JSON list of C-alpha atoms in Angstrom, two decimals:
[
{"chain": "A", "resi": 1, "resn": "MET", "atom": "CA", "xyz": [-41.39, -28.01, -85.99]},
{"chain": "A", "resi": 2, "resn": "ILE", "atom": "CA", "xyz": [-38.62, -26.53, -83.87]},
{"chain": "A", "resi": 3, "resn": "LYS", "atom": "CA", "xyz": [-36.10, -24.45, -85.76]},
{"chain": "A", "resi": 4, "resn": "ILE", "atom": "CA", "xyz": [-32.46, -24.02, -84.82]},
{"chain": "A", "resi": 5, "resn": "GLY", "atom": "CA", "xyz": [-33.16, -20.52, -83.45]},
{"chain": "A", "resi": 6, "resn": "ASP", "atom": "CA", "xyz": [-35.64, -21.92, -80.94]},
{"chain": "A", "resi": 7, "resn": "GLY", "atom": "CA", "xyz": [-33.08, -24.43, -79.75]},
{"chain": "A", "resi": 8, "resn": "ILE", "atom": "CA", "xyz": [-30.49, -21.69, -79.31]},
{"chain": "A", "resi": 9, "resn": "VAL", "atom": "CA", "xyz": [-32.91, -19.59, -77.26]},
{"chain": "A", "resi": 10, "resn": "TRP", "atom": "CA", "xyz": [-33.78, -22.49, -74.96]},
{"chain": "A", "resi": 11, "resn": "MET", "atom": "CA", "xyz": [-30.12, -23.45, -74.64]},
{"chain": "A", "resi": 12, "resn": "ILE", "atom": "CA", "xyz": [-29.20, -19.90, -73.59]},
{"chain": "A", "resi": 13, "resn": "ILE", "atom": "CA", "xyz": [-32.03, -19.79, -71.06]},
{"chain": "A", "resi": 14, "resn": "PHE", "atom": "CA", "xyz": [-31.19, -23.23, -69.65]},
{"chain": "A", "resi": 15, "resn": "LEU", "atom": "CA", "xyz": [-27.46, -22.59, -69.38]},
{"chain": "A", "resi": 16, "resn": "SER", "atom": "CA", "xyz": [-27.97, -19.13, -67.87]},
{"chain": "A", "resi": 17, "resn": "ILE", "atom": "CA", "xyz": [-30.33, -20.44, -65.20]},
{"chain": "A", "resi": 18, "resn": "VAL", "atom": "CA", "xyz": [-28.28, -23.53, -64.38]},
{"chain": "A", "resi": 19, "resn": "ILE", "atom": "CA", "xyz": [-24.95, -21.70, -64.19]},
{"chain": "A", "resi": 20, "resn": "GLY", "atom": "CA", "xyz": [-26.34, -18.59, -62.46]},
{"chain": "A", "resi": 21, "resn": "ASP", "atom": "CA", "xyz": [-28.48, -20.41, -59.91]},
{"chain": "A", "resi": 22, "resn": "GLY", "atom": "CA", "xyz": [-25.81, -23.02, -59.29]},
{"chain": "A", "resi": 23, "resn": "LEU", "atom": "CA", "xyz": [-23.20, -20.37, -58.61]},
{"chain": "A", "resi": 24, "resn": "ALA", "atom": "CA", "xyz": [-25.61, -18.44, -56.38]},
{"chain": "A", "resi": 25, "resn": "LEU", "atom": "CA", "xyz": [-26.42, -21.53, -54.32]},
{"chain": "A", "resi": 26, "resn": "TYR", "atom": "CA", "xyz": [-22.75, -22.46, -54.07]},
{"chain": "A", "resi": 27, "resn": "LEU", "atom": "CA", "xyz": [-21.86, -19.00, -52.76]},
{"chain": "A", "resi": 28, "resn": "TYR", "atom": "CA", "xyz": [-24.84, -19.02, -50.39]},
{"chain": "A", "resi": 29, "resn": "LYS", "atom": "CA", "xyz": [-23.88, -22.38, -48.89]},
{"chain": "A", "resi": 30, "resn": "LYS", "atom": "CA", "xyz": [-20.32, -21.19, -48.35]},
{"chain": "A", "resi": 31, "resn": "LYS", "atom": "CA", "xyz": [-21.78, -18.18, -46.42]},
{"chain": "A", "resi": 32, "resn": "LYS", "atom": "CA", "xyz": [-20.03, -15.71, -48.67]},
{"chain": "A", "resi": 33, "resn": "ILE", "atom": "CA", "xyz": [-22.89, -13.94, -50.43]},
{"chain": "A", "resi": 34, "resn": "PRO", "atom": "CA", "xyz": [-26.58, -13.77, -49.44]},
{"chain": "A", "resi": 35, "resn": "LEU", "atom": "CA", "xyz": [-29.01, -15.25, -51.94]},
{"chain": "A", "resi": 36, "resn": "TRP", "atom": "CA", "xyz": [-30.81, -11.96, -52.51]},
{"chain": "A", "resi": 37, "resn": "VAL", "atom": "CA", "xyz": [-27.53, -10.26, -53.51]},
{"chain": "A", "resi": 38, "resn": "SER", "atom": "CA", "xyz": [-26.88, -13.01, -56.04]},
{"chain": "A", "resi": 39, "resn": "ALA", "atom": "CA", "xyz": [-30.39, -12.44, -57.41]},
{"chain": "A", "resi": 40, "resn": "ILE", "atom": "CA", "xyz": [-29.64, -8.77, -57.99]},
{"chain": "A", "resi": 41, "resn": "VAL", "atom": "CA", "xyz": [-26.40, -9.68, -59.77]},
{"chain": "A", "resi": 42, "resn": "LEU", "atom": "CA", "xyz": [-28.28, -12.21, -61.92]},
{"chain": "A", "resi": 43, "resn": "ALA", "atom": "CA", "xyz": [-30.86, -9.57, -62.84]},
{"chain": "A", "resi": 44, "resn": "LEU", "atom": "CA", "xyz": [-28.10, -7.22, -63.93]},
{"chain": "A", "resi": 45, "resn": "LEU", "atom": "CA", "xyz": [-26.33, -9.96, -65.87]},
{"chain": "A", "resi": 46, "resn": "ALA", "atom": "CA", "xyz": [-29.58, -10.83, -67.66]},
{"chain": "A", "resi": 47, "resn": "THR", "atom": "CA", "xyz": [-29.34, -7.56, -69.58]},
{"chain": "A", "resi": 48, "resn": "VAL", "atom": "CA", "xyz": [-25.79, -8.41, -70.65]},
{"chain": "A", "resi": 49, "resn": "ILE", "atom": "CA", "xyz": [-26.84, -11.88, -71.78]},
{"chain": "A", "resi": 50, "resn": "VAL", "atom": "CA", "xyz": [-29.80, -10.56, -73.78]},
{"chain": "A", "resi": 51, "resn": "TYR", "atom": "CA", "xyz": [-27.76, -7.75, -75.35]},
{"chain": "A", "resi": 52, "resn": "SER", "atom": "CA", "xyz": [-25.06, -10.23, -76.36]},
{"chain": "A", "resi": 53, "resn": "PHE", "atom": "CA", "xyz": [-27.62, -12.60, -77.86]},
{"chain": "A", "resi": 54, "resn": "VAL", "atom": "CA", "xyz": [-29.37, -9.89, -79.88]},
{"chain": "A", "resi": 55, "resn": "SER", "atom": "CA", "xyz": [-26.19, -8.20, -81.09]},
{"chain": "A", "resi": 56, "resn": "LEU", "atom": "CA", "xyz": [-24.62, -11.52, -82.14]},
{"chain": "A", "resi": 57, "resn": "GLY", "atom": "CA", "xyz": [-27.82, -12.44, -83.96]},
{"chain": "A", "resi": 58, "resn": "ILE", "atom": "CA", "xyz": [-27.84, -9.14, -85.83]},
{"chain": "A", "resi": 59, "resn": "TYR", "atom": "CA", "xyz": [-24.11, -9.41, -86.57]},
{"chain": "A", "resi": 60, "resn": "TYR", "atom": "CA", "xyz": [-24.38, -12.89, -88.06]},
{"chain": "A", "resi": 61, "resn": "GLY", "atom": "CA", "xyz": [-27.61, -11.94, -89.80]},
{"chain": "A", "resi": 62, "resn": "ASN", "atom": "CA", "xyz": [-25.80, -9.12, -91.61]},
{"chain": "A", "resi": 63, "resn": "LYS", "atom": "CA", "xyz": [-23.02, -11.51, -92.71]},
{"chain": "A", "resi": 64, "resn": "ASN", "atom": "CA", "xyz": [-25.48, -13.55, -94.78]},
{"chain": "A", "resi": 65, "resn": "PRO", "atom": "CA", "xyz": [-26.36, -11.60, -97.98]},
{"chain": "A", "resi": 66, "resn": "GLU", "atom": "CA", "xyz": [-29.50, -13.71, -98.57]},
{"chain": "A", "resi": 67, "resn": "ASN", "atom": "CA", "xyz": [-30.93, -12.70, -95.18]},
{"chain": "A", "resi": 68, "resn": "ASP", "atom": "CA", "xyz": [-33.27, -9.84, -96.07]},
{"chain": "A", "resi": 69, "resn": "ALA", "atom": "CA", "xyz": [-36.47, -11.10, -94.47]},
{"chain": "A", "resi": 70, "resn": "ALA", "atom": "CA", "xyz": [-37.86, -8.73, -91.85]},
{"chain": "A", "resi": 71, "resn": "ASP", "atom": "CA", "xyz": [-39.37, -11.70, -90.00]},
{"chain": "A", "resi": 72, "resn": "GLU", "atom": "CA", "xyz": [-35.92, -12.90, -88.98]},
{"chain": "A", "resi": 73, "resn": "TRP", "atom": "CA", "xyz": [-34.99, -9.53, -87.50]},
{"chain": "A", "resi": 74, "resn": "GLN", "atom": "CA", "xyz": [-38.25, -9.45, -85.57]},
{"chain": "A", "resi": 75, "resn": "GLY", "atom": "CA", "xyz": [-37.58, -13.00, -84.42]},
{"chain": "A", "resi": 76, "resn": "ILE", "atom": "CA", "xyz": [-34.26, -11.95, -82.88]},
{"chain": "A", "resi": 77, "resn": "ALA", "atom": "CA", "xyz": [-35.97, -9.14, -81.00]},
{"chain": "A", "resi": 78, "resn": "PHE", "atom": "CA", "xyz": [-38.79, -11.37, -79.75]},
{"chain": "A", "resi": 79, "resn": "ALA", "atom": "CA", "xyz": [-36.30, -14.06, -78.70]},
{"chain": "A", "resi": 80, "resn": "GLY", "atom": "CA", "xyz": [-34.25, -11.47, -76.80]},
{"chain": "A", "resi": 81, "resn": "GLY", "atom": "CA", "xyz": [-37.36, -10.20, -75.06]},
{"chain": "A", "resi": 82, "resn": "PHE", "atom": "CA", "xyz": [-38.40, -13.72, -74.12]},
{"chain": "A", "resi": 83, "resn": "ILE", "atom": "CA", "xyz": [-34.97, -14.48, -72.68]},
{"chain": "A", "resi": 84, "resn": "ALA", "atom": "CA", "xyz": [-35.06, -11.22, -70.72]},
{"chain": "A", "resi": 85, "resn": "ILE", "atom": "CA", "xyz": [-38.47, -11.99, -69.22]},
{"chain": "A", "resi": 86, "resn": "VAL", "atom": "CA", "xyz": [-37.54, -15.55, -68.22]},
{"chain": "A", "resi": 87, "resn": "LEU", "atom": "CA", "xyz": [-34.21, -14.52, -66.65]},
{"chain": "A", "resi": 88, "resn": "ALA", "atom": "CA", "xyz": [-35.83, -11.56, -64.86]},
{"chain": "A", "resi": 89, "resn": "LEU", "atom": "CA", "xyz": [-38.55, -13.80, -63.40]},
{"chain": "A", "resi": 90, "resn": "ASN", "atom": "CA", "xyz": [-35.87, -16.24, -62.26]},
{"chain": "A", "resi": 91, "resn": "ALA", "atom": "CA", "xyz": [-34.01, -13.40, -60.53]},
{"chain": "A", "resi": 92, "resn": "ILE", "atom": "CA", "xyz": [-37.21, -12.12, -58.88]},
{"chain": "A", "resi": 93, "resn": "ILE", "atom": "CA", "xyz": [-38.07, -15.58, -57.55]},
{"chain": "A", "resi": 94, "resn": "MET", "atom": "CA", "xyz": [-34.54, -16.00, -56.22]},
{"chain": "A", "resi": 95, "resn": "PHE", "atom": "CA", "xyz": [-34.69, -12.54, -54.61]},
{"chain": "A", "resi": 96, "resn": "VAL", "atom": "CA", "xyz": [-37.96, -13.35, -52.81]},
{"chain": "A", "resi": 97, "resn": "ILE", "atom": "CA", "xyz": [-36.60, -16.69, -51.61]},
{"chain": "A", "resi": 98, "resn": "GLY", "atom": "CA", "xyz": [-33.41, -14.97, -50.40]},
{"chain": "A", "resi": 99, "resn": "VAL", "atom": "CA", "xyz": [-35.34, -12.33, -48.45]},
{"chain": "A", "resi": 100, "resn": "ILE", "atom": "CA", "xyz": [-37.56, -15.00, -46.87]},
{"chain": "A", "resi": 101, "resn": "LEU", "atom": "CA", "xyz": [-34.49, -17.02, -45.87]},
{"chain": "A", "resi": 102, "resn": "ASN", "atom": "CA", "xyz": [-32.85, -13.93, -44.34]},
{"chain": "A", "resi": 103, "resn": "ILE", "atom": "CA", "xyz": [-35.99, -13.09, -42.35]},
{"chain": "A", "resi": 104, "resn": "TYR", "atom": "CA", "xyz": [-36.25, -16.72, -41.20]},
{"chain": "A", "resi": 105, "resn": "THR", "atom": "CA", "xyz": [-32.64, -16.86, -40.02]},
{"chain": "A", "resi": 106, "resn": "PHE", "atom": "CA", "xyz": [-32.98, -13.47, -38.32]},
{"chain": "A", "resi": 107, "resn": "ILE", "atom": "CA", "xyz": [-36.06, -14.62, -36.37]},
{"chain": "A", "resi": 108, "resn": "LYS", "atom": "CA", "xyz": [-34.37, -17.90, -35.51]},
{"chain": "A", "resi": 109, "resn": "LYS", "atom": "CA", "xyz": [-31.31, -16.07, -34.12]},
{"chain": "A", "resi": 110, "resn": "LYS", "atom": "CA", "xyz": [-33.55, -13.73, -32.10]},
{"chain": "A", "resi": 111, "resn": "GLN", "atom": "CA", "xyz": [-35.37, -16.67, -30.52]},
{"chain": "A", "resi": 112, "resn": "LYS", "atom": "CA", "xyz": [-32.10, -18.32, -29.47]},
{"chain": "A", "resi": 113, "resn": "ALA", "atom": "CA", "xyz": [-30.83, -15.12, -27.82]}
]
């Protein structure tokens, strides 16, 4: 059975990837920012997203006086770690694709000249 916390974790991952990758592709197509630079920015923003998720979870966990179970605090930490790993892997994949695209366009320009 999926709990509400699982849904929140997947929603944060999905929204972060869709918004981050969509913005990176939009900027790449407009020739403003290379894809590998956007990947580095996404990797740096992943730490901000995870920190915000964990600190909000701890903050709202402290607001509930019936919330003394250690399992819930460990769950927030594991969820934050999972989000960090998924977003970091997404940034690494985007970085590799960006480098390959830059090498490809560089070779293509050299062959035309």
